[in-house]
PDB file of C-alpha atoms in Angstrom:
ATOM      1  CA  MET P  21     -12.047  -9.405 -15.490  1.00 78.00           C
ATOM      2  CA  SER P  22     -10.559  -7.968 -18.676  1.00 86.00           C
ATOM      3  CA  SER P  23      -6.875  -7.303 -19.299  1.00 89.00           C
ATOM      4  CA  VAL P  24      -7.551  -3.575 -19.451  1.00 93.00           C
ATOM      5  CA  ARG P  25      -9.013  -3.629 -15.939  1.00 94.00           C
ATOM      6  CA  TYR P  26      -6.037  -5.564 -14.593  1.00 94.00           C
ATOM      7  CA  LEU P  27      -3.704  -3.023 -16.196  1.00 96.00           C
ATOM      8  CA  PHE P  28      -5.720  -0.148 -14.729  1.00 96.00           C
ATOM      9  CA  ILE P  29      -5.548  -1.639 -11.218  1.00 97.00           C
ATOM     10  CA  SER P  30      -1.836  -2.298 -11.654  1.00 96.00           C
ATOM     11  CA  LEU P  31      -1.095   1.243 -12.814  1.00 97.00           C
ATOM     12  CA  PHE P  32      -3.350   2.726 -10.137  1.00 97.00           C
ATOM     13  CA  SER P  33      -1.503   0.813  -7.394  1.00 97.00           C
ATOM     14  CA  LEU P  34       1.851   1.889  -8.816  1.00 96.00           C
ATOM     15  CA  GLY P  35       0.555   5.458  -8.953  1.00 96.00           C
ATOM     16  CA  LEU P  36      -0.259   5.359  -5.243  1.00 96.00           C
ATOM     17  CA  VAL P  37       3.283   4.180  -4.463  1.00 95.00           C
ATOM     18  CA  ILE P  38       4.704   6.936  -6.681  1.00 94.00           C
ATOM     19  CA  PHE P  39       2.528   9.483  -4.872  1.00 93.00           C
ATOM     20  CA  ALA P  40       3.878   8.233  -1.527  1.00 91.00           C
ATOM     21  CA  VAL P  41       7.469   8.592  -2.771  1.00 91.00           C
ATOM     22  CA  ILE P  42       6.710  12.129  -3.985  1.00 91.00           C
ATOM     23  CA  LEU P  43       5.288  13.015  -0.547  1.00 89.00           C
ATOM     24  CA  GLN P  44       8.450  11.570   0.969  1.00 87.00           C
ATOM     25  CA  GLN P  45      10.880  13.395  -1.335  1.00 87.00           C
ATOM     26  CA  VAL P  46       9.073  16.704  -1.977  1.00 87.00           C
ATOM     27  CA  GLY P  47       6.724  16.950   0.981  1.00 78.00           C
ATOM     28  CA  TYR P  48       3.383  18.674   1.379  1.00 83.00           C
ATOM     29  CA  GLN P  49       2.758  22.015   3.103  1.00 81.00           C
ATOM     30  CA  GLU P  50       6.505  22.231   3.756  1.00 77.00           C
ATOM     31  CA  VAL P  51       6.464  18.942   5.711  1.00 78.00           C
ATOM     32  CA  SER P  52       8.431  15.900   4.568  1.00 77.00           C
ATOM     33  CA  PHE P  53       6.409  12.706   4.931  1.00 82.00           C
ATOM     34  CA  LEU P  54       9.049  10.253   6.130  1.00 83.00           C
ATOM     35  CA  PRO P  55       7.755   6.685   5.760  1.00 84.00           C
ATOM     36  CA  CYS P  56       7.321   4.670   8.922  1.00 84.00           C
ATOM     37  CA  PRO P  57       7.630   0.856   9.044  1.00 86.00           C
ATOM     38  CA  LEU P  58       3.886   0.434   8.514  1.00 89.00           C
ATOM     39  CA  CYS P  59       4.053   2.789   5.511  1.00 89.00           C
ATOM     40  CA  ILE P  60       6.766   0.603   3.976  1.00 90.00           C
ATOM     41  CA  LEU P  61       4.650  -2.507   4.574  1.00 91.00           C
ATOM     42  CA  GLN P  62       1.725  -0.770   2.841  1.00 95.00           C
ATOM     43  CA  ARG P  63       3.955   0.016  -0.142  1.00 93.00           C
ATOM     44  CA  VAL P  64       4.740  -3.704  -0.320  1.00 94.00           C
ATOM     45  CA  GLY P  65       0.985  -4.388  -0.355  1.00 96.00           C
ATOM     46  CA  TYR P  66       0.400  -1.953  -3.233  1.00 97.00           C
ATOM     47  CA  LEU P  67       3.329  -3.413  -5.153  1.00 96.00           C
ATOM     48  CA  GLY P  68       1.892  -6.892  -4.544  1.00 97.00           C
ATOM     49  CA  VAL P  69      -1.426  -5.820  -6.058  1.00 97.00           C
ATOM     50  CA  ALA P  70       0.331  -4.118  -8.983  1.00 97.00           C
ATOM     51  CA  ILE P  71       2.638  -7.032  -9.814  1.00 97.00           C
ATOM     52  CA  SER P  72      -0.111  -9.638  -9.425  1.00 96.00           C
ATOM     53  CA  CYS P  73      -2.480  -7.731 -11.718  1.00 96.00           C
ATOM     54  CA  PHE P  74       0.287  -7.161 -14.244  1.00 96.00           C
ATOM     55  CA  LEU P  75       1.082 -10.896 -14.250  1.00 96.00           C
ATOM     56  CA  ALA P  76      -2.633 -11.692 -14.624  1.00 94.00           C
ATOM     57  CA  VAL P  77      -2.511  -9.812 -17.925  1.00 93.00           C
ATOM     58  CA  GLY P  78       0.658 -11.501 -19.159  1.00 91.00           C
ATOM     59  CA  ILE P  79       0.003 -15.092 -18.087  1.00 92.00           C
ATOM     60  CA  ALA P  80      -3.619 -15.806 -19.004  1.00 88.00           C
ATOM     61  CA  PRO P  81      -3.714 -19.492 -17.919  1.00 91.00           C
ATOM     62  CA  LEU P  82      -2.806 -18.435 -14.363  1.00 93.00           C
ATOM     63  CA  ARG P  83      -5.025 -15.354 -14.327  1.00 92.00           C
ATOM     64  CA  LYS P  84      -7.262 -16.627 -11.520  1.00 93.00           C
ATOM     65  CA  LEU P  85      -4.217 -17.400  -9.344  1.00 95.00           C
ATOM     66  CA  PHE P  86      -2.751 -13.922  -9.823  1.00 96.00           C
ATOM     67  CA  HIS P  87      -6.179 -12.372  -9.255  1.00 95.00           C
ATOM     68  CA  GLY P  88      -6.353 -14.203  -5.931  1.00 95.00           C
ATOM     69  CA  LEU P  89      -2.833 -13.068  -5.007  1.00 97.00           C
ATOM     70  CA  ALA P  90      -3.805  -9.469  -5.791  1.00 97.00           C
ATOM     71  CA  ALA P  91      -6.855  -9.809  -3.512  1.00 96.00           C
ATOM     72  CA  LEU P  92      -4.664 -11.273  -0.744  1.00 97.00           C
ATOM     73  CA  SER P  93      -2.191  -8.396  -1.156  1.00 97.00           C
ATOM     74  CA  ALA P  94      -5.064  -5.929  -0.836  1.00 97.00           C
ATOM     75  CA  ALA P  95      -6.363  -7.730   2.279  1.00 97.00           C
ATOM     76  CA  TYR P  96      -2.855  -7.578   3.746  1.00 97.00           C
ATOM     77  CA  GLY P  97      -2.784  -3.848   2.993  1.00 96.00           C
ATOM     78  CA  VAL P  98      -6.170  -3.339   4.666  1.00 97.00           C
ATOM     79  CA  SER P  99      -4.886  -4.972   7.848  1.00 97.00           C
ATOM     80  CA  VAL P 100      -1.647  -2.933   7.953  1.00 94.00           C
ATOM     81  CA  ALA P 101      -3.392   0.354   7.116  1.00 94.00           C
ATOM     82  CA  ALA P 102      -6.153  -0.330   9.663  1.00 95.00           C
ATOM     83  CA  HIS P 103      -3.520  -0.922  12.330  1.00 91.00           C
ATOM     84  CA  GLN P 104      -1.834   2.375  11.484  1.00 89.00           C
ATOM     85  CA  VAL P 105      -5.151   4.258  11.537  1.00 91.00           C
ATOM     86  CA  TRP P 106      -5.778   2.723  14.957  1.00 90.00           C
ATOM     87  CA  LEU P 107      -2.318   3.918  16.082  1.00 85.00           C
ATOM     88  CA  LEU P 108      -3.131   7.440  14.880  1.00 85.00           C
ATOM     89  CA  SER P 109      -6.275   7.477  16.976  1.00 84.00           C
ATOM     90  CA  HIS P 110      -4.429   6.028  20.017  1.00 80.00           C
ATOM     91  CA  PRO P 111      -1.065   7.857  20.063  1.00 70.00           C
ATOM     92  CA  GLU P 112      -0.494   6.998  23.716  1.00 70.00           C
ATOM     93  CA  THR P 113       0.143   3.357  22.716  1.00 66.00           C
ATOM     94  CA  SER P 114       3.189   4.298  20.640  1.00 60.00           C
ATOM     95  CA  CYS P 115       6.560   4.298  22.354  1.00 52.00           C
ATOM     96  CA  GLY P 116       8.369   6.293  19.677  1.00 55.00           C
ATOM     97  CA  ILE P 117      10.884   4.265  17.711  1.00 59.00           C
ATOM     98  CA  ASP P 118       9.233   1.164  16.332  1.00 65.00           C
ATOM     99  CA  PRO P 119      11.296  -2.051  16.655  1.00 66.00           C
ATOM    100  CA  LEU P 120       9.873  -3.018  13.271  1.00 70.00           C
ATOM    101  CA  GLU P 121      11.939  -0.184  11.748  1.00 69.00           C
ATOM    102  CA  THR P 122      15.261  -1.903  12.490  1.00 68.00           C
ATOM    103  CA  TRP P 123      13.967  -5.180  11.093  1.00 63.00           C
ATOM    104  CA  ILE P 124      12.663  -3.612   7.851  1.00 75.00           C
ATOM    105  CA  ASN P 125      15.774  -1.514   7.286  1.00 72.00           C
ATOM    106  CA  GLN P 126      17.981  -4.622   7.421  1.00 73.00           C
ATOM    107  CA  PHE P 127      16.389  -6.085   4.282  1.00 73.00           C
ATOM    108  CA  GLN P 128      18.387  -5.961   1.085  1.00 74.00           C
ATOM    109  CA  LEU P 129      15.591  -3.996  -0.622  1.00 73.00           C
ATOM    110  CA  ALA P 130      15.805  -1.249   2.008  1.00 74.00           C
ATOM    111  CA  GLN P 131      19.553  -1.039   1.515  1.00 71.00           C
ATOM    112  CA  GLY P 132      19.383  -1.218  -2.283  1.00 75.00           C
ATOM    113  CA  LEU P 133      16.399   1.111  -2.766  1.00 75.00           C
ATOM    114  CA  PRO P 134      16.341   3.295   0.365  1.00 73.00           C
ATOM    115  CA  TRP P 135      14.201   5.971  -1.310  1.00 67.00           C
ATOM    116  CA  LEU P 136      11.434   3.358  -1.628  1.00 75.00           C
ATOM    117  CA  PHE P 137      11.841   0.892   1.246  1.00 74.00           C
ATOM    118  CA  LYS P 138      13.757   2.599   4.101  1.00 75.00           C
ATOM    119  CA  ALA P 139      11.647   3.366   7.163  1.00 72.00           C
ATOM    120  CA  ASP P 140      12.550   6.669   8.856  1.00 72.00           C
ATOM    121  CA  GLY P 141       9.305   8.013  10.298  1.00 68.00           C
ATOM    122  CA  LEU P 142       7.074   7.327  13.277  1.00 69.00           C
ATOM    123  CA  CYS P 143       3.886   5.320  12.757  1.00 69.00           C
ATOM    124  CA  SER P 144       1.847   7.541  15.062  1.00 70.00           C
ATOM    125  CA  ALA P 145       3.114  10.893  13.700  1.00 73.00           C
ATOM    126  CA  LYS P 146       0.322  13.344  12.911  1.00 75.00           C
ATOM    127  CA  LEU P 147       1.142  14.873   9.535  1.00 78.00           C
ATOM    128  CA  PRO P 148      -0.888  17.436   7.563  1.00 80.00           C
ATOM    129  CA  ALA P 149      -4.145  16.027   6.245  1.00 83.00           C
ATOM    130  CA  ILE P 150      -4.607  15.740   2.489  1.00 87.00           C
ATOM    131  CA  LEU P 151      -8.181  16.559   1.456  1.00 89.00           C
ATOM    132  CA  GLY P 152      -9.277  16.018   5.047  1.00 87.00           C
ATOM    133  CA  LEU P 153      -7.679  12.616   5.668  1.00 90.00           C
ATOM    134  CA  GLN P 154      -4.313  11.436   6.951  1.00 88.00           C
ATOM    135  CA  VAL P 155      -2.220   9.361   4.527  1.00 89.00           C
ATOM    136  CA  PRO P 156      -2.905   6.071   6.419  1.00 91.00           C
ATOM    137  CA  GLU P 157      -6.644   6.789   6.223  1.00 93.00           C
ATOM    138  CA  TRP P 158      -6.364   7.302   2.462  1.00 94.00           C
ATOM    139  CA  SER P 159      -4.369   4.101   2.233  1.00 95.00           C
ATOM    140  CA  LEU P 160      -7.007   2.187   4.184  1.00 97.00           C
ATOM    141  CA  PHE P 161      -9.685   3.604   1.883  1.00 97.00           C
ATOM    142  CA  TRP P 162      -7.865   2.591  -1.325  1.00 97.00           C
ATOM    143  CA  PHE P 163      -6.875  -0.845  -0.023  1.00 97.00           C
ATOM    144  CA  THR P 164     -10.515  -1.457   0.930  1.00 97.00           C
ATOM    145  CA  VAL P 165     -11.719  -0.383  -2.526  1.00 97.00           C
ATOM    146  CA  LEU P 166      -9.139  -2.622  -4.213  1.00 97.00           C
ATOM    147  CA  PHE P 167      -9.943  -5.560  -1.931  1.00 97.00           C
ATOM    148  CA  LEU P 168     -13.702  -5.288  -2.527  1.00 96.00           C
ATOM    149  CA  LEU P 169     -13.231  -4.898  -6.281  1.00 96.00           C
ATOM    150  CA  LEU P 170     -10.853  -7.843  -6.526  1.00 95.00           C
ATOM    151  CA  THR P 171     -12.955 -10.061  -4.258  1.00 93.00           C
ATOM    152  CA  VAL P 172     -16.240  -9.378  -6.069  1.00 93.00           C
ATOM    153  CA  THR P 173     -14.693  -9.905  -9.493  1.00 91.00           C
ATOM    154  CA  PHE P 174     -12.884 -13.064  -8.332  1.00 87.00           C
ATOM    155  CA  PHE P 175     -16.214 -14.825  -7.876  1.00 83.00           C
ATOM    156  CA  LYS P 176     -17.857 -13.511 -11.059  1.00 79.00           C
ATOM    157  CA  LYS P 177     -18.129 -15.922 -13.943  1.00 68.00           C
ATOM    158  CA  GLN P 178     -15.937 -15.272 -16.954  1.00 60.00           C
ATOM    159  CA  GLN P 179     -17.885 -14.191 -20.042  1.00 52.00           C
TER     160      GLN P 179
END
């Protein structure tokens, strides 16, 4: 894969995280989208894809390694987003406050950058749909696209 494509994927992933922070800070339809623990874990997945793709551009001899790490980050994101989509469709399984929230909020990153990594919301909260889908459904869609793209291109021969 070319450096331009790695940069595009990196910037796209960062853009999705920025969009999530904007939803958190500004809101949508007068509703603030507080991030739940699973949302924070998905942000970590997007940042993993972004950083790995950015490093693939900068360190050419290790490009295949960073490509693989980006694909693993996307696969991780698919699993977290799929779990949250499942929770949205089965709200009776949620008990309210997620014990994962306390664990995530104790990390140094959550304390140093609370606007990005602090979990305040509920994983099963139904928020307004954006273009017909809930945010976790959009996240699952984009993680799946990134995972498929990175996996297919991982096995393609370099030209």
